[in-house]
Coordinates of C-alpha atoms and ligand atoms in Angstrom, one line a residue:
M1 CA 0.0 0.0 0.0
I2 CA 1.4 3.4 -1.0
R3 CA 1.0 5.6 2.0
P4 CA 0.6 9.4 2.1
E5 CA 3.9 11.2 2.6
S6 CA 4.7 12.3 6.2
K7 CA 5.2 16.1 6.5
P8 CA 8.6 17.3 7.7
G9 CA 9.0 18.6 11.2
I10 CA 7.0 15.9 13.0
E11 CA 8.9 13.3 15.0
V12 CA 7.1 10.2 16.2
R13 CA 8.5 7.8 18.8
G14 CA 7.6 5.7 21.8
A15 CA 7.0 7.4 25.1
E16 CA 10.4 7.6 26.9
S17 CA 9.5 8.2 30.5
D18 CA 6.5 7.9 32.9
V19 CA 6.1 11.6 32.9
E20 CA 5.8 11.6 29.1
L21 CA 3.4 8.6 29.2
R22 CA 1.1 10.5 31.7
A23 CA 1.2 13.5 29.4
A24 CA 0.2 11.3 26.4
N25 CA -2.6 9.7 28.4
D26 CA -3.9 13.1 29.3
L27 CA -3.8 14.3 25.7
M28 CA -5.5 11.1 24.4
A29 CA -8.2 11.3 27.2
K30 CA -8.9 15.0 26.4
T31 CA -9.4 14.3 22.7
Q32 CA -11.6 11.3 23.2
L33 CA -14.4 13.0 25.0
P34 CA -17.2 12.9 26.2
N35 CA -15.9 11.4 29.4
Y36 CA -12.3 12.4 30.3
W37 CA -12.2 10.4 33.5
D38 CA -13.5 7.2 32.0
S39 CA -11.0 7.5 29.1
L40 CA -8.1 8.3 31.5
G41 CA -9.2 5.5 33.8
W42 CA -9.0 3.0 30.9
L43 CA -5.6 4.3 29.7
E44 CA -4.0 4.2 33.1
S45 CA -5.5 0.9 34.3
A46 CA -6.8 -1.6 31.7
G47 CA -4.8 -0.2 28.8
K48 CA -1.6 -0.3 30.9
V49 CA -2.0 -4.0 31.8
W50 CA -3.2 -5.2 28.4
A51 CA -1.0 -8.3 27.8
G52 CA 2.3 -7.5 26.1
V53 CA 1.9 -3.7 26.3
D54 CA 4.7 -1.5 27.6
R55 CA 5.4 2.2 27.7
R56 CA 6.9 2.3 24.2
H57 CA 3.5 1.2 22.7
T58 CA 2.3 4.7 23.5
R59 CA 3.5 6.6 20.4
V60 CA 3.9 10.3 20.7
A61 CA 4.2 12.9 17.9
L62 CA 6.3 16.0 18.6
M63 CA 6.6 19.3 16.8
D64 CA 9.5 21.6 17.9
G65 CA 9.9 19.3 21.0
K66 CA 6.2 19.8 22.0
M67 CA 3.8 16.8 22.3
V68 CA 1.0 17.4 19.8
G69 CA -0.4 13.9 19.2
A70 CA -0.4 10.4 20.5
L71 CA -1.9 6.9 19.9
R72 CA -1.7 3.5 21.6
L73 CA -0.5 0.3 20.0
L74 CA -1.7 -3.1 21.2
P75 CA -0.2 -6.4 20.2
L76 CA -3.0 -8.8 19.4
L77 CA -3.4 -12.4 18.2
L78 CA -6.4 -13.0 15.9
R79 CA -7.8 -16.3 14.8
I80 CA -9.2 -17.4 11.4
G81 CA -10.3 -21.0 12.1
R82 CA -7.1 -22.8 13.1
A83 CA -4.8 -20.0 11.8
R84 CA -3.3 -17.6 14.3
L85 CA -2.2 -14.2 12.9
N86 CA -0.4 -11.4 14.8
A87 CA -1.9 -8.0 14.5
V88 CA -1.1 -4.5 15.8
G89 CA -4.2 -2.8 17.3
V90 CA -4.2 1.0 16.9
G91 CA -6.2 2.9 19.4
W92 CA -6.8 6.4 20.8
V93 CA -5.5 8.2 17.7
S94 CA -5.3 11.8 18.9
T95 CA -4.1 15.2 17.7
A96 CA -4.2 18.2 20.1
A97 CA -7.0 20.6 19.1
T98 CA -4.4 23.3 18.5
H99 CA -2.5 21.2 15.9
R100 CA -5.2 19.6 13.7
N101 CA -4.9 19.4 9.9
R102 CA -1.1 19.7 9.9
G103 CA -0.3 16.0 9.3
V104 CA 0.1 14.9 12.9
C105 CA -2.4 12.0 12.6
N106 CA -0.8 11.1 9.2
A107 CA 2.7 10.8 10.8
L108 CA 1.3 8.7 13.7
M109 CA -0.5 6.3 11.4
C110 CA 2.6 5.9 9.1
D111 CA 4.6 5.1 12.3
A112 CA 2.0 2.6 13.4
L113 CA 2.1 0.8 10.1
D114 CA 5.9 0.8 10.1
Y115 CA 5.8 -0.8 13.5
A116 CA 3.5 -3.6 12.3
E117 CA 5.8 -4.3 9.3
M118 CA 8.9 -4.2 11.4
H119 CA 7.4 -6.7 13.8
R120 CA 6.3 -8.9 10.8
C121 CA 2.6 -8.7 11.8
P122 CA 0.3 -9.4 8.9
F123 CA -2.5 -7.2 10.1
S124 CA -3.3 -3.9 11.7
L125 CA -6.7 -3.4 13.3
L126 CA -8.6 -0.4 14.5
Y127 CA -12.0 1.0 15.3
G128 CA -12.2 4.1 13.1
V129 CA -14.1 7.4 12.8
P130 CA -15.8 7.7 9.3
G131 CA -13.8 8.4 6.2
L132 CA -10.3 8.6 7.7
Y133 CA -8.4 5.3 7.7
H134 CA -9.0 4.1 4.1
R135 CA -6.0 6.4 3.3
Y136 CA -3.8 4.0 5.2
G137 CA -5.1 0.8 3.6
Y138 CA -7.7 -0.1 6.2
T139 CA -11.0 -1.6 5.1
T140 CA -14.2 -2.3 7.1
M141 CA -15.0 -5.9 7.8
L142 CA -16.2 -6.3 11.4
P143 CA -20.0 -6.0 11.7
E144 CA -21.7 -5.9 15.1
Y145 CA -24.2 -8.6 15.9
S146 CA -26.9 -8.6 18.6
V147 CA -30.2 -10.4 19.5
V148 CA -33.0 -8.4 21.1
V149 CA -35.5 -10.2 23.3
K150 CA -38.5 -8.3 24.9
S151 CA -39.0 -9.0 28.6
S152 CA -42.6 -9.9 27.8
A153 CA -41.5 -12.6 25.3
V154 CA -40.1 -14.9 28.0
S155 CA -42.1 -16.5 30.8
K156 CA -41.2 -15.6 34.4
N157 CA -41.1 -19.3 35.4
S158 CA -37.6 -20.3 36.2
A159 CA -35.4 -23.2 35.5
A160 CA -34.8 -23.7 39.2
W161 CA -31.7 -25.8 39.1
F162 CA -29.0 -23.1 38.8
L163 CA -27.3 -20.8 41.2
I164 CA -25.9 -17.3 40.4
R165 CA -22.9 -15.7 42.0
P166 CA -20.4 -13.0 40.9
V167 CA -17.6 -14.0 38.6
T168 CA -14.2 -13.9 40.2
K169 CA -10.6 -14.1 39.0
D170 CA -10.5 -17.8 40.1
D171 CA -13.0 -18.4 37.3
I172 CA -10.5 -17.4 34.6
P173 CA -9.6 -21.0 33.5
A174 CA -13.3 -21.9 33.2
L175 CA -14.1 -18.7 31.4
M176 CA -11.3 -19.4 28.9
Q177 CA -12.5 -22.9 28.3
I178 CA -16.1 -21.9 27.7
H179 CA -15.1 -19.0 25.5
N180 CA -12.6 -21.0 23.4
A181 CA -15.1 -23.9 22.8
H182 CA -17.1 -21.8 20.4
E183 CA -14.5 -19.5 18.8
A184 CA -13.2 -22.1 16.4
R185 CA -16.1 -20.9 14.1
A186 CA -15.0 -17.3 14.4
S187 CA -13.0 -15.2 12.1
C188 CA -10.8 -12.4 13.4
S189 CA -11.8 -12.8 17.0
I190 CA -9.0 -12.1 19.5
V191 CA -7.3 -15.1 21.1
R192 CA -7.6 -14.5 24.8
T193 CA -4.8 -15.7 27.1
A194 CA -5.0 -16.0 30.9
A195 CA -2.8 -12.8 31.0
H196 CA -5.4 -11.1 28.7
Y197 CA -8.2 -12.0 31.2
R198 CA -6.1 -10.9 34.2
G199 CA -5.6 -7.5 32.5
Q200 CA -9.3 -7.2 31.9
F201 CA -10.1 -7.9 35.6
V202 CA -8.1 -4.9 36.6
S203 CA -10.5 -2.2 35.4
S204 CA -14.2 -2.0 35.3
A205 CA -16.3 0.2 32.9
P206 CA -19.9 -0.2 33.9
K207 CA -20.9 2.8 31.7
T208 CA -18.9 2.4 28.5
P209 CA -20.6 0.0 26.1
Y210 CA -17.6 -1.7 24.7
W211 CA -15.4 -2.0 27.8
C212 CA -14.9 -4.9 30.0
D213 CA -16.7 -5.0 33.4
W214 CA -15.9 -8.3 35.1
D215 CA -17.0 -6.8 38.5
S216 CA -20.6 -6.9 37.4
A217 CA -20.4 -10.3 35.6
K218 CA -22.5 -13.2 36.8
A219 CA -21.5 -16.9 37.0
I220 CA -24.3 -19.5 36.6
L221 CA -23.5 -22.7 38.4
D222 CA -25.0 -26.2 37.7
T223 CA -26.1 -28.6 40.5
S224 CA -22.5 -29.8 40.9
G225 CA -21.3 -26.2 41.4
A226 CA -19.4 -26.1 38.1
L227 CA -19.6 -22.9 35.9
A228 CA -22.2 -23.7 33.3
A229 CA -22.6 -20.2 31.9
Y230 CA -21.7 -16.6 32.5
F231 CA -22.8 -13.1 31.4
M232 CA -21.7 -9.5 31.7
P233 CA -24.7 -7.1 32.0
Q234 CA -24.7 -3.3 31.5
K235 CA -27.8 -1.3 32.1
A236 CA -28.8 1.5 29.7
S237 CA -31.8 3.8 29.9
D238 CA -33.9 1.7 27.5
E239 CA -32.5 -1.9 27.5
L240 CA -30.2 -4.2 29.3
H241 CA -27.0 -5.0 27.4
I242 CA -25.3 -8.3 27.8
K243 CA -21.9 -7.5 26.3
E244 CA -20.2 -10.8 26.9
L245 CA -21.5 -14.3 27.6
G246 CA -20.7 -18.0 27.5
V247 CA -22.7 -21.2 27.6
T248 CA -22.0 -24.9 27.9
G249 CA -25.2 -26.6 26.7
R250 CA -28.9 -26.2 26.2
L251 CA -29.9 -26.0 29.8
S252 CA -27.3 -23.4 30.5
C253 CA -28.8 -21.3 27.6
E254 CA -32.2 -21.5 29.3
A255 CA -30.6 -20.5 32.6
L256 CA -28.8 -17.6 31.1
L257 CA -31.9 -16.3 29.3
H258 CA -33.9 -16.5 32.4
A259 CA -31.3 -14.8 34.6
A260 CA -30.9 -11.9 32.1
M261 CA -34.6 -11.4 31.7
T262 CA -35.1 -11.4 35.5
M263 CA -32.4 -8.7 35.8
A264 CA -34.1 -6.6 33.1
R265 CA -37.5 -6.9 34.7
D266 CA -36.1 -6.0 38.2
A267 CA -34.6 -2.9 36.6
D268 CA -37.8 -2.0 34.8
L269 CA -36.2 -2.4 31.4
G270 CA -38.4 -3.7 28.6
S271 CA -35.8 -5.7 26.6
V272 CA -32.4 -7.3 26.7
R273 CA -29.8 -6.9 23.9
F274 CA -27.4 -9.9 23.8
H275 CA -24.3 -8.9 21.9
V276 CA -23.7 -12.4 20.5
P277 CA -22.5 -13.4 17.0
P278 CA -24.6 -15.7 14.8
Y279 CA -22.1 -18.6 15.0
H280 CA -22.6 -18.9 18.7
P281 CA -24.9 -21.6 20.3
F282 CA -26.7 -19.0 22.4
A283 CA -27.8 -17.2 19.2
W284 CA -29.0 -20.5 17.8
Y285 CA -30.9 -21.1 21.1
L286 CA -32.5 -17.6 20.8
Q287 CA -34.0 -18.5 17.4
E288 CA -36.6 -20.5 19.4
V289 CA -37.9 -17.5 21.3
D290 CA -39.5 -14.2 20.0
S291 CA -36.4 -12.3 19.1
V292 CA -34.8 -9.9 16.6
H293 CA -31.4 -10.9 15.2
E294 CA -29.5 -7.9 14.0
A295 CA -26.3 -7.5 11.9
R296 CA -25.0 -4.0 11.7
H297 CA -22.6 -3.3 8.9
F298 CA -20.5 -0.2 8.5
G299 CA -19.1 1.8 5.6
N300 CA -15.5 3.0 5.9
R301 CA -15.6 3.2 9.7
E302 CA -15.7 1.1 12.9
G303 CA -13.9 -2.3 12.8
M304 CA -11.2 -2.0 10.1
V305 CA -8.2 -4.1 9.1
A306 CA -5.1 -3.3 7.0
L307 CA -2.8 -5.8 5.4
T308 CA 0.8 -5.2 6.5
E309 CA 2.7 -8.5 5.6
L310 CA 1.2 -10.6 2.8
S311 CA 3.8 -13.4 2.8
V312 CA 3.6 -13.9 6.7
C313 CA -0.2 -13.8 6.4
L314 CA -0.3 -16.6 3.7
K315 CA 2.2 -18.8 5.6
A316 CA 0.1 -18.4 8.8
M317 CA -3.0 -19.6 6.9
L318 CA -1.5 -23.0 5.9
P319 CA -2.7 -25.0 9.0
E320 CA -6.3 -23.7 8.4
W321 CA -6.2 -24.3 4.7
S322 CA -4.8 -27.8 5.0
H323 CA -7.6 -28.6 7.4
R324 CA -10.2 -27.1 5.0
L325 CA -8.9 -29.2 2.1
E326 CA -9.2 -32.4 4.2
Q327 CA -12.7 -31.4 5.3
N328 CA -13.7 -31.0 1.6
G329 CA -12.0 -34.3 0.5
L330 CA -9.6 -32.4 -1.7
E331 CA -6.3 -33.2 0.0
S332 CA -5.1 -35.5 -2.8
C333 CA -6.1 -33.3 -5.7
Q334 CA -3.8 -31.2 -7.9
A335 CA -4.9 -27.5 -8.0
E336 CA -3.5 -24.0 -8.1
C337 CA -4.6 -20.5 -7.4
T338 CA -2.3 -17.5 -7.9
L339 CA -3.0 -14.5 -5.6
V340 CA -1.9 -11.3 -7.1
V341 CA -2.3 -8.8 -4.3
G342 CA -1.2 -5.2 -5.0
K343 CA 2.2 -5.7 -6.6
E344 CA 3.0 -9.1 -5.1
S345 CA 2.2 -12.5 -6.6
F346 CA 2.0 -15.8 -4.6
R347 CA 1.1 -19.3 -5.9
V348 CA -1.0 -21.4 -3.6
V349 CA -0.4 -24.9 -4.9
L350 CA -1.7 -28.4 -4.0
D351 CA 0.3 -31.2 -5.5
D352 CA 1.9 -34.6 -4.5
S353 CA 4.1 -32.8 -1.9
G354 CA 1.1 -31.2 -0.2
L355 CA 0.0 -27.6 0.1
S356 CA 2.5 -24.8 -0.3
V357 CA 2.7 -21.0 -0.8
N358 CA 5.5 -19.7 -3.0
K359 CA 6.3 -16.2 -4.3
G360 CA 6.1 -15.8 -8.0
P361 CA 3.7 -16.0 -11.0
G362 CA 1.4 -18.9 -11.7
R363 CA -1.9 -20.3 -13.1
N364 CA -5.4 -19.2 -12.2
R365 CA -4.6 -15.6 -11.3
L366 CA -6.9 -13.8 -8.9
V367 CA -5.9 -10.1 -9.1
L368 CA -7.1 -8.3 -6.0
S369 CA -6.5 -5.1 -4.1
E370 CA -5.2 -5.5 -0.6
Q371 CA -8.6 -4.6 0.7
E372 CA -10.4 -7.2 -1.6
F373 CA -7.9 -9.9 -0.5
L374 CA -8.5 -9.2 3.2
R375 CA -12.2 -9.3 2.9
L376 CA -12.0 -12.6 1.0
L377 CA -9.5 -14.1 3.4
V378 CA -11.5 -13.4 6.6
G379 CA -14.7 -14.6 4.9
Y380 CA -16.4 -11.2 4.8
S381 CA -16.8 -11.4 1.0
H382 CA -18.4 -14.3 -0.8
V383 CA -15.8 -16.3 -2.8
E384 CA -18.3 -17.3 -5.5
D385 CA -18.9 -13.6 -6.2
I386 CA -15.2 -12.8 -6.3
L387 CA -14.5 -15.8 -8.6
A388 CA -17.4 -14.9 -11.0
R389 CA -16.0 -11.3 -11.3
K390 CA -12.2 -12.0 -11.2
A391 CA -11.6 -15.5 -12.5
P392 CA -14.7 -16.4 -14.6
R393 CA -12.8 -19.1 -16.5
M394 CA -11.7 -21.0 -13.4
R395 CA -13.1 -24.6 -13.4
G396 CA -12.9 -28.1 -11.9
N397 CA -10.5 -28.8 -9.1
D398 CA -9.0 -25.3 -9.2
Y399 CA -12.5 -23.8 -8.6
K400 CA -13.3 -26.3 -5.8
F401 CA -9.8 -25.5 -4.3
A402 CA -10.5 -21.7 -4.2
L403 CA -14.0 -22.4 -2.7
A404 CA -12.3 -24.5 0.1
L405 CA -9.6 -21.9 0.8
F406 CA -12.0 -19.0 1.2
P407 CA -15.3 -20.1 2.9
K408 CA -17.9 -17.6 4.1
R409 CA -17.2 -16.8 7.7
K410 CA -18.4 -14.3 10.3
P411 CA -15.7 -11.9 11.3
F412 CA -16.4 -10.7 14.8
I413 CA -14.6 -9.3 17.8
W414 CA -16.5 -9.5 21.1
P415 CA -17.4 -6.1 22.5
I416 CA -15.2 -6.4 25.6
D417 CA -12.1 -7.0 23.4
H418 CA -12.5 -3.6 21.8
F419 CA -9.8 -1.1 22.8
Ligands
COA1 C1 -9.1 12.6 13.8 C2 -7.8 13.3 14.1 C3 -6.8 12.3 14.9 C4 -7.1 13.8 12.8 O1 -5.9 14.4 13.2 P1 -5.1 15.5 12.3 O2 -3.7 15.5 12.8 O3 -5.8 16.8 12.2 O4 -5.1 14.8 10.9 P2 -4.0 15.0 9.6 O5 -3.8 16.5 9.5 O6 -2.9 14.2 9.8 O7 -4.9 14.6 8.4 C5 -4.7 13.4 7.7 C6 -5.8 13.2 6.7 O8 -7.0 12.9 7.4 C7 -8.1 13.8 7.1 N1 -8.8 14.0 8.3 C8 -8.4 14.7 9.4 N2 -9.4 14.6 10.3 C9 -10.3 13.9 9.9 C10 -11.6 13.4 10.4 N3 -12.0 13.7 11.7 N4 -12.3 12.6 9.7 C11 -12.0 12.3 8.4 N5 -10.8 12.7 7.8 C12 -10.0 13.5 8.5 C13 -7.3 15.1 6.6 O9 -8.1 15.8 5.7 C14 -6.1 14.5 5.9 O10 -6.5 14.0 4.6 P3 -5.6 14.3 3.3 O11 -4.3 13.6 3.6 O12 -6.4 13.6 2.2 O13 -5.5 15.8 3.2 C15 -8.0 14.5 15.1 O14 -9.0 15.4 14.5 C16 -8.5 14.2 16.5 O15 -7.7 14.0 17.4 N6 -9.8 14.1 16.6 C17 -10.5 13.7 17.9 C18 -10.2 12.3 18.3 C19 -10.6 11.3 17.2 O16 -11.7 11.4 16.7 N7 -9.7 10.3 17.0 C20 -10.0 9.3 16.0 C21 -10.3 8.0 16.8 S1 -10.6 6.7 15.7

């Protein structure tokens, strides 16, 4: 991706001292109003302990030695099926009100992308204001999903077998296990480690829709005392949000629904909005009650990803692609697809020696922009549509091969993993 030129006179580097870090946090919190104290609280507590983050991940922009902008980088690991891809999250992009429209944000973004390339991360991820980040190669691909259930739609009679108590840090192994069990179907979702959970437990954000609030989360126990389900509620003026949840089976779905509806009724709220993706068993369960299942897509804003290292990205996909070929009974076929992305060309070949990715020209060319490639890779686009437009003559095993590599998926990042 050809990036805009950085203007001279702006230096960007990592924060060099705790004093500088505090000044950067203050600048970022001030530009990300409406709530200065919530923003500062996150930056100084949760943001600080996010797994793998240190002081230098806060990047500052200086003009004549004065700090005029800042942003926060976050090392992330994303999943696409069995593949694991490193990404650099970019958050809190801020220019002091006195220095806007002079190229400060531009310099910070170029530095952030350099950082991703230098660390050989295939992706960079951010949540963007409208119409800004496409300049730097980012493309929108992360819809929001939720299911709304009216309080009146569910009977007050309880499934009496469960107990509810607050979630605690001791639950982290069980929370991880429950969460991971259903994320194999996800695309782009953040791989949570125990350190990631420990970081999230440090700060609570009961008022901010996307931030974590384990202090208010509830554990639902089965008759043996084991964690069967959990949920993280947040009250708004008109509905109860459940911004994170996990279940272990059908009875636990029933228990979770009942617990959330009871909480909404007790708070005089007419409905519950479960922020759950369509691949999750709780969303499947909710298809059996009166409910509205929403997908909210965005144009050139919100969850956006940029491609920073194509070759690393393609190599990281091999475990997932091999698995997909086996699932589709194609592992002993001969097939080829050549991905021409921007100025680079890679052959993805299946032959007697297995699946491989090699730089260079080849057969069955799929010529894509970086943005088209990303949306295809994560399963946001439909491969049949791309093939019809870009490779209308592809046939037989080569066509089946391309279908197997790029299935339709649901890219999704859980609300509490936003940053
Ligand atoms: C958004 C913000 C970071 C832009 O900073 P800036 O230093 O003024 O931006 P730059 O001068 O580097 O401009 C870079 C490009 O983005 C464009 N741009 C600037 N602000 C923009 C905005 N709010 N929306 C869309 N485009 C914008 C500029 O026109 C310029 O485009 P060009 O290269 O085609 O001329 C700054 O206005 C800010 O801090 N806003 C408040 C916090 C915020 O909303 N942050 C974004 C969080 S995702």
